[in-house]
Coordinates of C-alpha atoms in Angstrom, one line a residue:
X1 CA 0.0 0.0 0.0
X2 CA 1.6 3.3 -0.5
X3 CA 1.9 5.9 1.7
X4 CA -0.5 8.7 1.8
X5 CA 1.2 10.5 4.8
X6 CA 5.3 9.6 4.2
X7 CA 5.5 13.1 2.8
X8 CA 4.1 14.6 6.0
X9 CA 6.1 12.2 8.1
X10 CA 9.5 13.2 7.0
X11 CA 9.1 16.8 8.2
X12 CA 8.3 15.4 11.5
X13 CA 11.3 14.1 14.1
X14 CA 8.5 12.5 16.2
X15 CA 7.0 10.7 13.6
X16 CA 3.5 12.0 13.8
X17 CA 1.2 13.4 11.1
X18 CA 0.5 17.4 11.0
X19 CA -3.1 17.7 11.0
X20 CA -4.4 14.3 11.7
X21 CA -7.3 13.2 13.9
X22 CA -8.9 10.3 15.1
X23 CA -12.6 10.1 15.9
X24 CA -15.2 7.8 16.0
X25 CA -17.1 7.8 12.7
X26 CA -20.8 8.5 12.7
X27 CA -23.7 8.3 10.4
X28 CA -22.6 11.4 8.6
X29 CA -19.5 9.8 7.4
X30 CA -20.6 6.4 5.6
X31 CA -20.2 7.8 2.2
X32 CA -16.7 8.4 2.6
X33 CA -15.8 5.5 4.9
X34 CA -17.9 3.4 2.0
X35 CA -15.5 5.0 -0.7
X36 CA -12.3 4.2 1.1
X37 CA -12.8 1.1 1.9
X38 CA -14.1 0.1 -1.9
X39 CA -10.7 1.0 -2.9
X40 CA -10.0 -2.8 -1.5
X41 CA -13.2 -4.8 -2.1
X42 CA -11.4 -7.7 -1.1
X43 CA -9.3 -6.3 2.1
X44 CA -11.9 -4.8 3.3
X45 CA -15.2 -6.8 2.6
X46 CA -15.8 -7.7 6.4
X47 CA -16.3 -3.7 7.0
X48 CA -18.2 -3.7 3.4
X49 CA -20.2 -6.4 4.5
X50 CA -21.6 -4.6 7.7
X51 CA -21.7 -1.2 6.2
X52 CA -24.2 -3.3 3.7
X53 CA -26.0 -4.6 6.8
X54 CA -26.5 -1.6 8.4
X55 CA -26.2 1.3 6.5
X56 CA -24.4 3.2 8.5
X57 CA -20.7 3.9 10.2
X58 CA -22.4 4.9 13.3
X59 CA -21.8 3.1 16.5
X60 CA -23.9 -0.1 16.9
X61 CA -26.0 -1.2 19.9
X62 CA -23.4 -3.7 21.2
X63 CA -20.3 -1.3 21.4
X64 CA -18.7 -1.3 18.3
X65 CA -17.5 1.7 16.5
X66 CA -15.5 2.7 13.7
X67 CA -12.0 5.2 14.7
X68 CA -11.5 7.0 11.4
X69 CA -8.2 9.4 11.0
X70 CA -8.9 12.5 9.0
X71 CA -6.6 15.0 7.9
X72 CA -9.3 17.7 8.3
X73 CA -12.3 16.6 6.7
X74 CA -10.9 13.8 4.8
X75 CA -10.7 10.5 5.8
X76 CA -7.5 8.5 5.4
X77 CA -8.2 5.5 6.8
X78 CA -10.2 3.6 9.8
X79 CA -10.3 0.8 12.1
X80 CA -13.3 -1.1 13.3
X81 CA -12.9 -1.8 16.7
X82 CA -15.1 -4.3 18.1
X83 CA -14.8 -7.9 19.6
X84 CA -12.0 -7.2 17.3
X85 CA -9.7 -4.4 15.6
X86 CA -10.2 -4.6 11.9
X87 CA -7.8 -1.7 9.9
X88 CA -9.8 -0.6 6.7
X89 CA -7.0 1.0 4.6
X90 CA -5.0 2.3 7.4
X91 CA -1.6 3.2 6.3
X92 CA 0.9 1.3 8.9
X93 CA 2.4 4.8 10.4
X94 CA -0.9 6.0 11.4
X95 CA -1.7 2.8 13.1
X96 CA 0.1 4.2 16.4
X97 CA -2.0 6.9 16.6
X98 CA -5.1 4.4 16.1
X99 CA -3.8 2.2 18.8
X100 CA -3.6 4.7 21.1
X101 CA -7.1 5.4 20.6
X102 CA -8.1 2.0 21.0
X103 CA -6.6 1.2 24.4
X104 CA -7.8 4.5 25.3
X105 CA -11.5 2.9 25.2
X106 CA -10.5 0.6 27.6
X107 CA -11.9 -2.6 25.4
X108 CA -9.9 -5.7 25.2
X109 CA -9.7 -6.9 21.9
X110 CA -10.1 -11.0 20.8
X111 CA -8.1 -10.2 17.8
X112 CA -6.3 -8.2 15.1
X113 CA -6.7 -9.0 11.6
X114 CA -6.0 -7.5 8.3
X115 CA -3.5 -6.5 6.0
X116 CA 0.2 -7.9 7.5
X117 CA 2.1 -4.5 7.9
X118 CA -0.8 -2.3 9.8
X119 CA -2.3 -5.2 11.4
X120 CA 1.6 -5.8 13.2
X121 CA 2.0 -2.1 13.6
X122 CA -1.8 -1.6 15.7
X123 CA -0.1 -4.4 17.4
X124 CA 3.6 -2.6 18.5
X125 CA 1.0 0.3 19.2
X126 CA -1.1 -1.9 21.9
X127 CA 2.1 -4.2 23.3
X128 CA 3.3 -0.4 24.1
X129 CA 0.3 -0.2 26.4
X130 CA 0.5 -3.8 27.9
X131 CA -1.5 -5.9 26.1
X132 CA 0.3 -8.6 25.0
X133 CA -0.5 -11.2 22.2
X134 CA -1.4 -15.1 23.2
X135 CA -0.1 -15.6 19.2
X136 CA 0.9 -13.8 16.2
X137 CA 0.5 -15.2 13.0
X138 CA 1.9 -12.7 10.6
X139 CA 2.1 -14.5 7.0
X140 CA -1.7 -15.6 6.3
X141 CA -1.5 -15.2 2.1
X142 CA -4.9 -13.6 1.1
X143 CA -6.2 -15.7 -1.7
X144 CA -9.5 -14.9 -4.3
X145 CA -11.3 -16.9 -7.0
X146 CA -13.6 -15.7 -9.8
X147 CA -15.0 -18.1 -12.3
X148 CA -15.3 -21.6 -12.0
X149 CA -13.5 -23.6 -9.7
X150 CA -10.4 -25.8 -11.3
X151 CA -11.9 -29.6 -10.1
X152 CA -15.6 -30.6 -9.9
X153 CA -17.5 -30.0 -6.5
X154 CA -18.9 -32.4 -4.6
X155 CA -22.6 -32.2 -5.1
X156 CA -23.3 -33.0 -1.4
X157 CA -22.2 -29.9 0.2
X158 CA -25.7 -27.6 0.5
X159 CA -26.5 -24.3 2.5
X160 CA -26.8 -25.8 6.4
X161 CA -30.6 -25.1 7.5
X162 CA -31.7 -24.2 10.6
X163 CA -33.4 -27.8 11.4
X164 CA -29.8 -29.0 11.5
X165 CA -28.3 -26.5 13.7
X166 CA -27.7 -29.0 16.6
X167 CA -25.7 -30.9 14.6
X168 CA -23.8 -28.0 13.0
X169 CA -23.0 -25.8 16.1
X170 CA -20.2 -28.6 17.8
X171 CA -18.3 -29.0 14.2
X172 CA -18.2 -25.1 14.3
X173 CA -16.7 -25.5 18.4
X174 CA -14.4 -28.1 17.2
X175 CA -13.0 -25.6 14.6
X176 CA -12.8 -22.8 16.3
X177 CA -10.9 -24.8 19.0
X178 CA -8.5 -26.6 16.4
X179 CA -8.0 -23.2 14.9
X180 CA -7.4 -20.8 18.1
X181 CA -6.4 -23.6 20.7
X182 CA -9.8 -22.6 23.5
X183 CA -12.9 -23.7 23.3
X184 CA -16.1 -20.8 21.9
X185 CA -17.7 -21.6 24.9
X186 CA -15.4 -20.6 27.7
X187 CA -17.4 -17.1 28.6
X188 CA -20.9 -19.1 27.8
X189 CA -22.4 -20.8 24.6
X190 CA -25.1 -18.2 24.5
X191 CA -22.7 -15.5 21.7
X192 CA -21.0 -18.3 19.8
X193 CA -24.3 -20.4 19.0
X194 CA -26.3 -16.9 18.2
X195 CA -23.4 -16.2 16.0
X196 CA -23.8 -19.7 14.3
X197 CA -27.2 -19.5 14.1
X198 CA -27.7 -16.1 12.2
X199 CA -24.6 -17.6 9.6
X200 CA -27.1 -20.5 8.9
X201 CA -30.7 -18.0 9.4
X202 CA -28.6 -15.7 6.1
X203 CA -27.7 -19.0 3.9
X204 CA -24.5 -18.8 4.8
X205 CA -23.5 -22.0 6.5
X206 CA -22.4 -24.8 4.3
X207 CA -22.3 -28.2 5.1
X208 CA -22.9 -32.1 4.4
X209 CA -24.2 -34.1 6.8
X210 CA -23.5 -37.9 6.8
X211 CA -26.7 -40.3 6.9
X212 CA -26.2 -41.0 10.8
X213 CA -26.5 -36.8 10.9
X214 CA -23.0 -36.3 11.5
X215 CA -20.8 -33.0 10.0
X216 CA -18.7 -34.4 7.3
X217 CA -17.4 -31.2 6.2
X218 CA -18.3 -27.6 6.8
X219 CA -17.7 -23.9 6.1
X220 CA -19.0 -20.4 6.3
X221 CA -19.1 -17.6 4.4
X222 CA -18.2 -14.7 7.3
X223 CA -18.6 -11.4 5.0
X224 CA -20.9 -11.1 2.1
X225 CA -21.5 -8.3 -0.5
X226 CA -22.0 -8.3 -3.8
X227 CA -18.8 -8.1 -4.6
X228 CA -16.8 -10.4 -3.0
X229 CA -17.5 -13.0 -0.5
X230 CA -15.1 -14.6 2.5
X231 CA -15.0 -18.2 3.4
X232 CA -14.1 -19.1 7.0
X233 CA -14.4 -21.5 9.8
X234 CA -13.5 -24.4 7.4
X235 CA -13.3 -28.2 8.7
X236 CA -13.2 -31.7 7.6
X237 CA -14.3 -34.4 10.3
X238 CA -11.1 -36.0 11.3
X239 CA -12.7 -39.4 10.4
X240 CA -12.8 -38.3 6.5
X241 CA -9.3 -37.0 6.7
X242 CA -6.6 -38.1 3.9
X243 CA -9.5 -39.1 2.2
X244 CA -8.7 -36.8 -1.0
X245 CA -12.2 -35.1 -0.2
X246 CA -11.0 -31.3 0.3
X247 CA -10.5 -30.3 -2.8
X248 CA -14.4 -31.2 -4.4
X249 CA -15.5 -29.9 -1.2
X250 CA -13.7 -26.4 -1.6
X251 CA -14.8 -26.5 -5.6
X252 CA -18.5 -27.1 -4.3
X253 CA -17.6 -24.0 -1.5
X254 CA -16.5 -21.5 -4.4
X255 CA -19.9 -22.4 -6.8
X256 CA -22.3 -22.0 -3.8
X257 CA -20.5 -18.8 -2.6
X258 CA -20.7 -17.6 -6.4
X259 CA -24.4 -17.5 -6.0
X260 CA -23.9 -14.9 -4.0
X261 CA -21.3 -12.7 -5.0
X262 CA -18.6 -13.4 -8.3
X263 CA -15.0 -13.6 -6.1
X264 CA -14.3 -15.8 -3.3
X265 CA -12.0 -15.3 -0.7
X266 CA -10.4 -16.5 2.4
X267 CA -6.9 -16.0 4.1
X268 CA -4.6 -19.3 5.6
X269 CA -2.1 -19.6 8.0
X270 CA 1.3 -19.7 6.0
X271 CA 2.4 -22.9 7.1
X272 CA -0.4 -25.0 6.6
X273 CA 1.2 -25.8 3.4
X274 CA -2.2 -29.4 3.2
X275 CA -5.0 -26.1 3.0
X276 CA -2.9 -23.7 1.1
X277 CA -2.0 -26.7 -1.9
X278 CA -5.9 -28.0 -1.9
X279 CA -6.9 -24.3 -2.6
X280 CA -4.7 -23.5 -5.4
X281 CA -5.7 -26.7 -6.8
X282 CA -8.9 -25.3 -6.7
X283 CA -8.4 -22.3 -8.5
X284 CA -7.3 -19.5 -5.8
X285 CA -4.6 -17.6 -6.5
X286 CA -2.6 -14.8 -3.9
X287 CA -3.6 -11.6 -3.7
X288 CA -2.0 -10.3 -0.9
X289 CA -1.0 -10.9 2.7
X290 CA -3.1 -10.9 5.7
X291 CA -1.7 -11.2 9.6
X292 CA -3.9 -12.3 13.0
X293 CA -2.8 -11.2 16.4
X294 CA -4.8 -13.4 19.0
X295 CA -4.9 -11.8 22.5

């Protein structure tokens, strides 16, 4: 990403930006948070996705804001700051100044993710204030596919339905715990098995279900607009493992999700070399680099 403040920076021995700001967004500015963060449909389709949701950059009811950092009254970039901060194209040496802000709301944050360089520097920002990351996983290639995929799906993988949502919510536990190392459920099931439930109530829960009702595989699309969507939260039963199944199941992941939207994207840990081969075999291809910071 180039640098829209390096020019500002170099006059400055302190390394902050003349003129900038940071603010919590508000209704008033959706048009040109919606504008910056289109510059990236990709990057930035989780805050596209909830902008499509809800309309606005406003606060929501739970907590959640948007910090933008103007230069008077333009907008230069933003971070959602929720259960999680989220940069939307925020330049890496305004990310101290965003940081600071941040802690400064006294929120402890689940996660950072996002584009490698800012999501690292929000993260030296926060350390500076004592909180201190449980993991850092700083090369996660961002990967997109438009078109058909490159093998043939599996016909068995469907949009999950509600009725099956018993079944479905401990294959998305076992994930999440495979994924982050702690179970969803350690502050209660009650905000993990709403969360599950509204990805199946929008059709965006995929999954097959063996005869005996058991999760064979599963996946989720976590943003959606209709642009671009992103996949997450995907899993293979360990008792179908090494089976040669992932690849038709990703295929049949990238025609339902093209329903929907006409790119598909998702991000992968680096050195899970398995996931990263079975989706290029598919047809994704690298479009940049994403990082996680789990707290």
């Amino acid at each position: 990403m180039l640098s829209r403040v390096a020019p500002w920076l170099a006059s400055r021995k302190d390394g902050a930006a003349p003129g900038v700001a940071v603010r919590t967004l508000g209704g008033s500015d959706t048009s040109q948070l919606v504008d910056l963060a289109r510059q990236d449909a990709v990057a930035n389709v989780f805050i596209l996705s909830h902008l499509a949701t809800t309309g606005s950059a406003a606060p929501t009811t739970g907590g959640a804001s948007i910090l933008g950092v103007f230069d008077g009254g333009t907008l230069l970039g933003a971070c959602w700051a929720g259960a999680n901060l989220v940069p939307v194209q925020l330049d890496p040496e305004l990310a101290g100044t965003v940081a600071e802000s941040a802690h400064r709301s006294g929120r402890r944050y689940a996660s950072i993710f996002g584009p490698a360089d800012t999501v690292l520097a929000l993260y030296a920002g926060l350390e500076q204030f004592g909180q201190t990351a449980h993991e850092v996983r700083g090369d996660q290639p961002l990967m997109t596919i438009a078109g058909p995929p490159a093998v043939p799906p599996n016909p068995q993988l469907g949009f999950g339905q509600l009725a099956d949502f018993d079944r479905i919510l401990p294959a998305c536990a076992a994930m999440f715990e495979e994924e982050v190392g702690y179970s969803p459920f350690l502050g209660g099931r009650e905000y993990y098995s709403r969360r599950v439930k509204g990805l199946i109530r929008q059709g965006h829960s995929m999954v097959h279900l063996d005869p005996a009702g058991g999760v064979v595989f599963k996946a989720e699309l976590g943003a959606v607009t209709p642009e671009v969507t992103q996949v997450q939260g995907v899993w293979m039963n360990p008792e179908f493992r090494g089976q040669g199944l992932s690849a038709g199941y990703m295929a049949a992941v990238v025609s339902l999700a093209q329903t929907l939207a006409p790119v598909t994207s998702l991000y992968v840990n680096s050195f899970n070399t398995r996931a990263r081969a079975t989706y290029e075999r598919v047809g994704f291809r690298q479009v940049g680099t994403f990082a996680t910071v789990l707290f």
